[in-house]
Coordinates of C-alpha atoms and ligand atoms in Angstrom, one line a residue:
M264 CA 0.0 0.0 0.0
Q265 CA 1.2 3.4 -0.9
I266 CA 1.7 5.5 2.3
P267 CA -0.9 8.3 2.4
E268 CA 0.1 11.9 3.1
A269 CA -0.1 13.1 6.7
S270 CA -2.6 15.7 7.5
N271 CA -1.9 16.2 11.2
F272 CA 1.0 15.7 13.7
I273 CA -0.1 12.2 14.7
Q274 CA -0.3 11.1 11.1
E275 CA 3.2 12.6 10.6
I276 CA 4.5 10.3 13.3
I277 CA 2.8 7.3 11.6
V278 CA 4.0 8.2 8.2
N279 CA 7.5 8.4 9.6
D280 CA 7.2 5.1 11.4
L281 CA 6.0 3.4 8.2
T282 CA 8.6 5.0 6.0
T283 CA 11.5 4.1 8.2
G284 CA 10.2 0.6 8.7
K285 CA 9.8 1.0 12.5
R286 CA 6.3 -0.1 11.9
T287 CA 4.7 -2.2 9.1
E288 CA 1.1 -1.6 10.2
V289 CA -1.0 0.7 12.2
H290 CA -3.1 -0.6 15.1
T291 CA -4.9 1.8 17.5
R292 CA -7.5 1.3 20.2
F293 CA -10.3 3.3 21.8
P294 CA -10.2 2.7 25.6
P295 CA -13.3 3.9 27.3
E296 CA -13.9 3.5 31.0
P297 CA -17.4 2.0 31.3
N298 CA -18.4 4.5 34.0
G299 CA -20.7 6.7 32.0
Y300 CA -22.1 7.4 28.6
L301 CA -19.9 8.5 25.8
H302 CA -19.9 12.3 25.0
I303 CA -18.9 14.4 22.0
G304 CA -15.3 14.5 23.4
H305 CA -15.2 10.7 23.2
A306 CA -16.6 10.9 19.7
K307 CA -13.6 13.0 18.7
S308 CA -11.3 10.3 20.1
I309 CA -13.3 7.6 18.4
C310 CA -13.1 9.4 15.0
L311 CA -9.4 10.0 15.6
N312 CA -8.5 6.4 16.5
F313 CA -10.7 4.6 14.0
G314 CA -10.2 7.3 11.3
T315 CA -6.4 7.2 11.6
A316 CA -6.2 3.4 11.4
L317 CA -8.6 3.3 8.4
K318 CA -6.6 5.9 6.6
F319 CA -3.4 3.7 6.9
G320 CA -5.2 0.4 6.2
G321 CA -4.9 -0.6 9.9
K322 CA -7.1 -1.8 12.7
T323 CA -8.7 -0.4 15.9
N324 CA -9.7 -2.3 19.0
L325 CA -12.4 -1.4 21.4
R326 CA -11.0 -1.9 24.8
F327 CA -13.0 -1.4 28.0
D328 CA -10.8 0.0 30.6
D329 CA -12.5 -1.7 33.5
T330 CA -9.7 -1.5 36.1
N331 CA -12.0 0.3 38.6
P332 CA -14.5 -2.4 39.8
T333 CA -16.7 -0.1 41.9
K334 CA -17.8 2.5 39.4
E335 CA -18.6 0.3 36.4
D336 CA -21.7 -1.0 35.0
V337 CA -23.0 -3.2 32.2
E338 CA -25.4 -0.5 31.1
Y339 CA -22.5 1.6 30.2
V340 CA -20.7 -1.1 28.3
D341 CA -23.8 -1.7 26.1
S342 CA -24.3 2.0 25.5
I343 CA -20.7 2.5 24.5
R344 CA -20.9 -0.4 22.0
E345 CA -24.1 1.1 20.5
D346 CA -22.6 4.6 20.3
V347 CA -19.4 3.5 18.6
H348 CA -21.3 1.5 16.0
W349 CA -23.8 4.4 15.5
L350 CA -20.9 6.8 14.8
G351 CA -20.0 4.5 11.9
F352 CA -17.1 2.5 13.2
D353 CA -16.5 -1.2 13.6
W354 CA -14.0 -3.0 15.8
E355 CA -15.0 -6.4 14.2
D356 CA -14.2 -9.2 16.7
R357 CA -11.6 -7.1 18.6
E358 CA -13.6 -6.2 21.7
Y359 CA -11.4 -6.5 24.7
Y360 CA -11.4 -5.6 28.4
A361 CA -8.6 -4.7 30.6
S362 CA -9.9 -7.4 32.9
D363 CA -9.2 -10.0 30.2
Y364 CA -5.6 -9.4 31.1
Y365 CA -5.8 -9.6 34.9
E366 CA -3.9 -12.9 35.0
Q367 CA -1.2 -11.7 32.6
T368 CA -1.0 -8.3 34.3
Y369 CA -0.5 -10.1 37.6
E370 CA 2.3 -12.2 36.2
F371 CA 4.0 -9.1 34.8
A372 CA 3.8 -7.6 38.3
E373 CA 5.4 -10.7 39.9
K374 CA 8.1 -10.5 37.2
L375 CA 8.9 -6.9 38.2
I376 CA 9.1 -8.0 41.9
Q377 CA 11.5 -10.8 40.9
L378 CA 13.6 -8.2 39.0
G379 CA 13.8 -6.1 42.1
K380 CA 11.7 -3.4 40.4
A381 CA 8.6 -3.5 42.5
Y382 CA 7.9 -3.9 46.2
V383 CA 5.0 -4.2 48.7
C384 CA 4.6 -1.0 50.7
E385 CA 2.8 -0.5 54.0
L386 CA 2.7 3.3 54.1
Q387 CA -0.8 4.5 55.0
G388 CA -2.9 7.5 53.9
D389 CA -1.1 10.8 54.3
D390 CA 2.2 9.1 54.7
V391 CA 2.2 8.0 51.1
S392 CA 2.0 11.6 49.9
T393 CA 4.4 12.9 52.6
Y394 CA 7.0 10.4 51.5
R395 CA 6.4 11.3 47.8
G396 CA 7.6 14.9 48.4
T397 CA 6.5 17.9 46.3
L398 CA 7.2 19.4 43.0
T399 CA 10.1 21.3 44.5
E400 CA 11.2 18.8 47.0
A401 CA 12.5 15.3 46.5
G402 CA 10.6 12.5 48.1
K403 CA 12.2 10.0 50.5
P404 CA 12.3 6.2 50.3
S405 CA 9.5 4.3 51.8
P406 CA 10.7 2.2 54.9
W407 CA 9.6 -0.9 52.9
R408 CA 11.5 0.0 49.7
D409 CA 14.3 -2.5 50.3
R410 CA 12.1 -5.4 51.4
P411 CA 13.7 -8.6 50.2
I412 CA 12.4 -10.0 46.9
E413 CA 11.1 -13.2 48.5
E414 CA 9.2 -11.3 51.1
N415 CA 7.6 -9.0 48.5
L416 CA 6.6 -12.1 46.4
D417 CA 5.1 -13.8 49.4
L418 CA 3.1 -10.7 50.5
F419 CA 1.9 -9.9 47.0
R420 CA 0.6 -13.5 46.6
R421 CA -1.1 -13.3 49.9
M422 CA -2.6 -9.9 48.9
R423 CA -4.1 -11.8 45.9
A424 CA -5.3 -14.6 48.1
G425 CA -7.4 -12.1 50.1
E426 CA -5.5 -12.4 53.4
F427 CA -5.4 -8.6 54.1
E428 CA -7.9 -5.9 54.4
E429 CA -8.1 -3.0 52.0
G430 CA -5.3 -0.5 52.4
R431 CA -3.1 -2.7 54.5
Y432 CA -0.6 -3.2 51.6
F433 CA -0.1 -2.0 48.1
L434 CA 2.4 -2.9 45.4
R435 CA 4.5 -0.1 43.9
A436 CA 7.2 0.2 41.3
K437 CA 10.7 0.9 42.5
I438 CA 11.8 3.8 40.3
D439 CA 13.2 7.0 41.8
M440 CA 11.8 8.9 44.8
A441 CA 13.7 12.0 43.8
H442 CA 12.6 12.0 40.1
P443 CA 11.5 15.4 38.9
N444 CA 8.4 13.8 37.4
M445 CA 6.2 12.9 40.4
N446 CA 4.6 10.1 38.5
M447 CA 8.0 8.3 38.6
R448 CA 8.3 8.4 42.4
D449 CA 7.5 4.8 43.0
P450 CA 3.9 4.8 41.7
A451 CA 1.3 2.3 42.9
M452 CA 0.8 -0.7 40.7
Y453 CA -1.8 -2.8 42.6
R454 CA -4.2 -2.1 45.5
I455 CA -6.4 -4.3 47.5
K456 CA -10.1 -3.7 46.7
K457 CA -12.7 -6.2 48.0
A458 CA -15.2 -5.3 45.3
T459 CA -17.2 -7.4 42.9
H460 CA -16.2 -6.7 39.4
H461 CA -18.9 -6.7 36.7
R462 CA -16.9 -9.2 34.6
T463 CA -14.6 -11.1 36.9
G464 CA -17.0 -11.3 39.9
D465 CA -15.1 -12.0 43.1
K466 CA -12.2 -13.7 41.5
W467 CA -9.9 -10.8 42.3
C468 CA -9.4 -8.7 45.4
I469 CA -6.4 -6.8 44.0
Y470 CA -6.8 -4.5 41.0
P471 CA -4.0 -3.0 38.8
M472 CA -3.7 0.8 38.5
Y473 CA -4.5 2.3 35.2
D474 CA -0.9 3.4 34.7
F475 CA 0.3 -0.2 35.0
A476 CA -2.6 -1.9 33.2
H477 CA -2.8 0.4 30.2
P478 CA 0.7 0.0 28.6
L479 CA 0.4 -3.8 29.2
G480 CA -3.0 -3.9 27.5
D481 CA -1.6 -1.9 24.6
W482 CA 1.4 -4.2 24.3
I483 CA -0.6 -7.5 24.6
E484 CA -2.9 -6.3 21.8
G485 CA -0.1 -5.3 19.5
I486 CA -1.1 -1.6 19.5
T487 CA 1.3 0.5 17.6
H488 CA 0.1 4.0 18.4
S489 CA -1.6 4.6 21.7
I490 CA -3.4 7.9 21.3
C491 CA -4.6 9.7 24.5
T492 CA -5.4 13.1 25.8
L493 CA -2.8 15.6 27.0
E494 CA -3.2 15.0 30.8
F495 CA -1.3 11.7 30.2
E496 CA 1.7 13.5 28.8
A497 CA 3.4 13.4 32.2
H498 CA 2.6 9.7 32.5
R499 CA 4.4 8.8 29.3
P500 CA 7.7 8.2 31.0
L501 CA 6.0 5.7 33.3
Y502 CA 4.2 4.1 30.4
D503 CA 7.6 3.5 28.7
W504 CA 9.3 2.5 32.0
F505 CA 7.0 -0.4 32.7
L506 CA 7.4 -1.8 29.2
I507 CA 11.2 -1.4 29.2
A508 CA 11.6 -2.8 32.7
L509 CA 9.7 -5.9 31.6
G510 CA 12.0 -6.2 28.6
L511 CA 9.1 -6.1 26.1
D512 CA 10.0 -5.4 22.4
N513 CA 7.9 -3.7 19.8
R514 CA 6.7 -1.2 22.3
P515 CA 3.6 0.8 21.5
Q516 CA 4.1 4.6 21.3
Q517 CA 1.9 6.9 23.4
I518 CA 0.9 10.1 21.6
E519 CA -1.1 12.8 23.3
F520 CA -3.6 15.3 21.8
A521 CA -5.7 18.1 23.2
R522 CA -9.1 17.0 24.5
L523 CA -12.2 18.7 23.1
N524 CA -13.9 21.4 25.1
L525 CA -17.1 22.9 23.8
T526 CA -18.5 26.3 24.9
Y527 CA -21.6 26.2 27.2
T528 CA -21.0 22.4 27.6
M529 CA -19.6 20.2 30.3
M530 CA -17.6 17.1 29.4
S531 CA -16.8 15.6 32.8
K532 CA -18.6 12.2 33.1
R533 CA -18.8 12.7 36.9
R534 CA -20.7 15.9 36.5
L535 CA -22.9 14.6 33.7
L536 CA -23.7 11.8 36.1
E537 CA -24.7 14.4 38.7
L538 CA -27.0 16.1 36.3
V539 CA -28.7 12.7 35.6
Q540 CA -28.9 11.7 39.3
N541 CA -30.3 15.0 40.4
K542 CA -32.8 14.9 37.5
V543 CA -31.7 18.2 36.2
V544 CA -32.0 16.5 32.8
M545 CA -34.3 13.6 31.6
G546 CA -31.4 11.1 31.6
W547 CA -28.1 10.4 29.8
S548 CA -29.9 10.7 26.5
D549 CA -31.5 14.0 27.2
P550 CA -31.2 16.0 23.9
R551 CA -29.5 18.8 25.8
M552 CA -26.7 16.5 27.0
P553 CA -23.4 16.4 25.1
T554 CA -23.6 12.6 25.1
V555 CA -23.6 10.7 21.9
S556 CA -27.0 9.3 22.9
G557 CA -28.3 12.8 23.6
L558 CA -27.1 14.1 20.2
R559 CA -28.7 11.1 18.5
R560 CA -32.0 11.7 20.2
R561 CA -31.8 15.4 19.3
G562 CA -31.5 14.4 15.7
Y563 CA -27.8 14.7 14.9
S564 CA -26.5 12.4 12.3
P565 CA -23.3 10.3 12.6
S566 CA -21.9 11.9 9.5
S567 CA -22.4 15.5 10.9
I568 CA -20.5 14.5 14.0
R569 CA -17.7 13.0 12.0
E570 CA -17.7 16.1 9.9
F571 CA -17.4 18.2 13.1
A572 CA -14.5 16.0 14.4
D573 CA -12.8 16.5 11.1
R574 CA -13.2 20.3 11.0
I575 CA -11.9 20.9 14.5
G576 CA -8.9 18.8 13.8
I577 CA -6.4 17.8 16.5
S578 CA -3.7 19.8 18.2
K579 CA -1.3 19.8 21.1
A580 CA -2.8 22.8 22.9
D581 CA -6.0 22.8 25.0
S582 CA -8.6 25.1 23.6
M583 CA -12.3 25.7 23.6
V584 CA -14.4 25.0 20.5
D585 CA -17.4 27.2 19.8
I586 CA -20.6 25.1 20.0
N587 CA -21.9 27.0 17.0
L588 CA -19.5 25.1 14.9
L589 CA -21.3 21.9 15.9
Y590 CA -24.6 23.5 15.1
F591 CA -23.2 24.6 11.8
C592 CA -22.2 21.1 10.8
I593 CA -25.6 19.6 11.6
R594 CA -27.4 22.5 9.9
E595 CA -25.4 22.3 6.8
E596 CA -26.3 18.7 6.3
L597 CA -30.0 19.1 7.2
N598 CA -30.4 22.1 4.9
A599 CA -29.5 20.0 2.0
S600 CA -31.7 17.0 2.9
A601 CA -34.5 17.9 5.3
Q602 CA -38.0 17.9 4.0
R603 CA -39.8 21.2 4.5
A604 CA -43.0 21.4 6.6
M605 CA -45.2 23.9 8.3
A606 CA -45.8 24.1 12.1
V607 CA -47.3 26.6 14.4
L608 CA -45.9 26.6 17.9
D609 CA -48.1 29.2 19.6
P610 CA -51.3 28.8 17.6
I611 CA -54.0 31.5 17.2
K612 CA -57.0 30.9 15.0
V613 CA -57.5 32.9 11.9
V614 CA -61.0 32.9 10.3
I615 CA -61.3 34.0 6.7
D616 CA -64.6 35.7 6.5
N617 CA -65.0 35.9 2.7
W618 CA -64.1 32.2 2.2
Q619 CA -67.0 30.0 1.4
D620 CA -68.0 27.7 4.2
G621 CA -66.9 24.1 3.6
R622 CA -64.7 25.0 0.6
E623 CA -61.2 23.4 0.6
D624 CA -58.3 24.1 -1.7
M625 CA -55.4 21.9 -2.3
I626 CA -52.2 24.0 -2.1
E627 CA -49.0 22.8 -3.7
V628 CA -45.8 23.5 -1.9
E629 CA -42.3 22.3 -2.7
N630 CA -40.6 19.8 -0.3
N631 CA -37.2 21.2 -0.5
P632 CA -36.2 24.4 -2.4
E633 CA -32.6 23.2 -2.2
N634 CA -33.4 20.0 -3.9
P635 CA -36.2 20.0 -6.5
A636 CA -35.8 16.2 -6.8
Q637 CA -37.6 15.9 -3.5
G638 CA -40.8 17.1 -5.3
S639 CA -43.8 18.8 -3.8
R640 CA -46.8 18.0 -1.7
R641 CA -50.4 19.1 -1.5
I642 CA -51.9 20.6 1.7
S643 CA -55.6 21.4 2.4
F644 CA -56.4 25.1 2.9
G645 CA -59.8 26.1 4.3
K646 CA -61.8 28.8 6.1
E647 CA -60.0 28.3 9.4
I648 CA -56.3 28.2 9.9
Y649 CA -53.7 28.6 12.7
I650 CA -50.9 31.0 12.5
D651 CA -48.3 31.7 15.2
A652 CA -49.1 34.2 17.9
E653 CA -45.8 35.8 17.0
D654 CA -47.0 36.5 13.5
F655 CA -49.8 38.8 14.6
M656 CA -49.6 42.1 16.4
E657 CA -52.5 44.4 17.1
N658 CA -50.3 47.5 17.6
P659 CA -47.2 46.8 15.7
P660 CA -44.1 48.9 15.5
K661 CA -43.1 50.4 12.2
K662 CA -41.7 47.9 9.6
Y663 CA -43.6 45.0 11.1
F664 CA -44.2 42.9 8.0
R665 CA -46.3 40.1 9.6
L666 CA -50.1 40.3 10.1
H667 CA -51.6 43.4 11.7
P668 CA -54.8 45.3 11.5
E669 CA -53.6 47.5 8.7
G670 CA -51.5 45.2 6.7
E671 CA -51.5 42.3 4.3
V672 CA -49.5 39.1 4.6
R673 CA -48.8 36.1 2.4
L674 CA -49.7 32.7 3.7
K675 CA -46.9 30.5 2.4
G676 CA -48.0 28.9 -0.9
A677 CA -51.6 30.0 -0.4
Y678 CA -53.1 33.5 -0.5
F679 CA -52.7 37.0 0.7
I680 CA -54.8 37.9 3.7
K681 CA -55.8 41.1 5.4
C682 CA -56.9 41.5 9.0
V683 CA -60.4 42.9 9.5
N684 CA -61.3 42.2 13.1
V685 CA -59.9 40.8 16.3
L686 CA -61.9 38.9 18.9
K687 CA -60.9 38.7 22.5
D688 CA -62.0 37.0 25.7
A689 CA -63.0 38.7 28.9
A690 CA -59.3 38.9 29.9
G691 CA -58.4 40.7 26.7
K692 CA -56.6 37.7 25.2
I693 CA -56.9 37.4 21.5
T694 CA -59.1 34.4 20.6
E695 CA -59.6 34.8 16.9
V696 CA -58.3 37.0 14.1
H697 CA -60.7 37.6 11.3
C698 CA -59.4 38.2 7.9
T699 CA -60.3 38.4 4.2
Y700 CA -58.3 36.8 1.4
D701 CA -57.6 38.0 -2.1
P702 CA -58.9 35.2 -4.4
A703 CA -56.6 36.5 -7.2
S704 CA -53.4 35.8 -5.1
R705 CA -53.7 32.0 -5.3
G706 CA -50.3 30.3 -4.8
G707 CA -49.2 33.4 -2.9
E708 CA -48.5 35.2 -6.1
S709 CA -49.2 38.9 -6.3
P710 CA -52.1 39.5 -8.8
D711 CA -51.1 43.1 -9.6
G712 CA -47.6 43.7 -8.7
R713 CA -48.5 44.9 -5.2
K714 CA -45.8 44.0 -2.7
V715 CA -46.4 41.9 0.4
K716 CA -43.3 41.6 2.4
G717 CA -44.2 39.1 5.0
T718 CA -44.7 35.4 4.4
I719 CA -45.8 33.3 7.2
Q720 CA -46.6 29.6 7.8
W721 CA -50.1 28.3 8.6
V722 CA -51.8 25.0 9.4
S723 CA -55.4 24.2 8.5
V724 CA -57.6 23.9 11.6
A725 CA -59.6 21.0 10.2
H726 CA -56.5 18.9 9.4
A727 CA -54.0 20.0 12.1
V728 CA -52.0 17.4 13.9
D729 CA -51.4 18.0 17.6
A730 CA -47.9 17.5 19.0
E731 CA -45.6 18.6 21.8
V732 CA -42.6 20.4 20.4
R733 CA -39.4 20.7 22.5
L734 CA -37.1 23.6 21.9
F735 CA -33.6 23.4 23.4
D736 CA -31.0 25.9 24.3
N737 CA -27.5 25.5 25.6
L738 CA -27.5 23.5 28.8
F739 CA -25.3 26.1 30.6
T740 CA -25.4 29.9 30.7
L741 CA -21.7 30.1 31.3
E742 CA -19.3 29.9 28.3
N743 CA -17.0 27.6 30.3
P744 CA -19.1 25.9 33.0
A745 CA -16.0 23.8 34.0
A746 CA -14.5 27.0 35.4
V747 CA -17.1 28.7 37.5
P748 CA -16.2 31.8 39.4
E749 CA -14.7 31.4 42.9
G750 CA -17.3 30.4 45.5
Q751 CA -20.1 29.6 43.1
N752 CA -21.6 26.2 42.2
W753 CA -21.5 25.0 38.6
M754 CA -25.1 23.7 39.0
D755 CA -26.3 27.3 39.4
F756 CA -25.3 27.9 35.8
V757 CA -27.6 25.3 34.3
N758 CA -29.8 27.2 31.9
P759 CA -33.4 27.3 33.2
N760 CA -34.6 27.9 29.7
S761 CA -32.7 25.1 28.1
L762 CA -35.9 23.2 27.5
V763 CA -39.2 24.8 26.4
K764 CA -42.2 22.7 25.6
K765 CA -44.9 23.9 23.2
Q766 CA -48.3 22.5 22.3
A767 CA -48.1 22.9 18.6
K768 CA -50.3 22.5 15.5
L769 CA -48.6 20.7 12.6
E770 CA -49.5 20.1 9.0
P771 CA -51.0 16.7 8.4
M772 CA -48.0 15.0 6.8
L773 CA -46.2 15.3 10.1
G774 CA -48.6 12.8 11.7
E775 CA -47.0 10.2 9.6
A776 CA -43.4 11.0 10.5
T777 CA -41.0 8.2 11.3
L778 CA -38.0 8.3 13.5
A779 CA -35.7 8.5 10.6
D780 CA -37.3 11.6 9.1
R781 CA -35.8 15.0 9.4
Y782 CA -37.8 18.1 8.8
Q783 CA -37.3 21.8 8.4
F784 CA -40.2 23.5 10.0
M785 CA -40.5 26.7 8.0
R786 CA -38.9 29.6 9.9
L787 CA -38.4 27.5 13.0
G788 CA -35.5 25.2 12.5
Y789 CA -34.9 21.5 12.0
F790 CA -36.9 18.9 13.8
C791 CA -37.3 15.1 14.3
L792 CA -39.4 12.8 16.4
D793 CA -38.2 12.2 19.9
S794 CA -37.1 8.5 20.0
E795 CA -38.1 8.0 23.6
D796 CA -41.2 10.0 24.3
S797 CA -43.0 10.2 21.0
K798 CA -45.9 7.7 20.7
P799 CA -48.6 7.4 18.0
G800 CA -51.4 9.8 19.1
N801 CA -49.0 11.5 21.4
L802 CA -46.3 13.0 19.2
V803 CA -43.2 14.7 20.5
F804 CA -40.9 16.6 18.2
N805 CA -37.4 17.8 19.1
R806 CA -35.8 20.8 17.6
T807 CA -32.4 19.6 16.5
V808 CA -31.0 23.0 15.7
E809 CA -32.4 26.5 14.9
L810 CA -32.2 28.0 11.4
K811 CA -29.0 29.9 10.9
D812 CA -30.7 33.2 10.1
S813 CA -32.5 35.2 12.7
W814 CA -36.2 35.6 11.9
G815 CA -35.7 38.9 10.1
K816 CA -33.3 37.4 7.6
S817 CA -35.0 34.2 6.9
Q818 CA -38.1 36.3 6.2
A819 CA -36.6 37.6 3.0
K820 CA -35.9 34.1 1.7
V821 CA -39.2 32.2 2.0
Ligands
ATP1162 P1 -14.1 12.0 31.7 O1 -13.0 12.9 32.1 O2 -15.2 12.7 31.0 O3 -14.5 11.1 32.7 P2 -12.3 10.1 30.6 O4 -11.1 10.6 29.9 O5 -12.0 9.6 32.0 O6 -13.4 11.2 30.5 P3 -12.5 7.6 29.3 O7 -13.6 6.7 29.2 O8 -11.3 7.2 30.0 O9 -13.0 9.0 29.8 O10 -12.1 8.1 27.8 C1 -11.9 7.2 26.8 C2 -11.0 7.9 25.7 O11 -11.7 9.1 25.3 C3 -9.7 8.3 26.3 O12 -8.7 7.9 25.3 C4 -9.8 9.7 26.5 O13 -8.6 10.3 26.4 C5 -10.8 10.1 25.4 N1 -11.5 11.4 25.8 C6 -12.2 11.6 26.9 N2 -12.7 12.8 26.9 C7 -12.2 13.4 25.8 C8 -12.4 14.8 25.2 N3 -13.1 15.7 25.8 N4 -11.8 15.0 24.0 C9 -11.1 14.1 23.4 N5 -10.9 12.8 23.8 C10 -11.5 12.5 25.0
MG1163 MG1 -10.1 8.0 31.8

């Protein structure tokens, strides 16, 4: 295979490895910890790992990093599988678990003990950190650092056998207590944890630390390039140390990139879990959540997320990506493909006084002006229609081009109407707007060249479909909710208007919508059915994203 050209710094490393013959193939892995649902940051990592391997004709493994038995759950494993597949990537039969390697990992640990490179330590709690020193001060050797090899082996085996309570002993690497990199000051390798693991049950009561298990998992699987986020940069010397100390050849290379941060969004799984547990959101798949399942439910497509991942690229420096770029990617795709429809979110009834009772016209409207191949549809128009309360004002300001007592407006694809009377209830709330129509304006065309600036959507009262329509806004009011001002709580920055529910009237076609359908509701944005709450007879639509233009601009285009 001809080596493709590199388009980022990770690919440059790979091209170099393939050119020099250091590597003959590319093998990456995506290593999620099954302690939460995947979010858009993980999606970036998935696109990077799978995308890079695909580009170089290589492979990617899915490896569940299940080294922490207490926080993990099968529910998360299933959701991760579903999300990776949905994003469009396939790990074939290469689904692994860090726990698959517990036996091998244990043997590697014994080997390090035998080599005099690991020991069983008895320091407790604060002493562990006191002995480790600080960034400016060297640590000092643990009193157990020079325990004889045989004694270490014996204790480690008895740790495994369950003879000791949690915290009594731990196994650590014997590296350098004065090392400038704190991670190298005799880091922990194994701790006692009397917990039931979701896969290995009660077989183990000692569990390896991530820093020890991860390089071994990579090596066992033949990973060539182990891509991870920047916070692991300072762990790389340790990653290498374990593999070198064990004398393993063909070592995988760890490469770090900057994690994705999105404005008005939180990526920490721990905090997302808090939002779920405190019922601030409807669950992990709430359409406001940055989770893959939330984006899916909101109507995002896998290809728009891959496009987003592609556009943001990868770098070595942490930064914040504007959430509008994500909205842009989804909107661009939907604009080209979504079927147009009419919906009224805050209905008020319009009665056309000079329309003959019982008469119905079939109005022809195009399905997608961006793509004539999508054809057109016919909609019933009659004496009573709904328009949006926003499209009528009794006392409008100047330059108000929607319906008002003095003006004329175009009903999309139908007729020009003029307001002649307004009916109100005892409280002064408008109950009906009475209009007359111009029979010569059929199709919404001007009969005599007179200009009508406003075009508004409408839904026939006789044929309207009822639905709940959910409008979403950013989940947080703060651009970077991960960095709240001193003394304040991040939860207080949850946007109280992030979900608004409307009882809407929709054009009849929308009663037949399926989960796969995507619509542009004229002037309102892009919508799809809610995969969890929508039921026949009880429809729920989600707004995936707003239209790009503000109302005023979109007005000119319809
Ligand atoms: P969190 O901090 O949200 O709990 P994590 O890093 O602990 O996330 P993992 O399940 O360990 O979550 O992540 C799996 C992979 O996804 C890792 O390789 C990790 O580096 C990557 N990843 C996690 N968050 C992001 C992000 N925001 N941007 C890019 N990659 C990410
Ligand atoms: Mg992690």
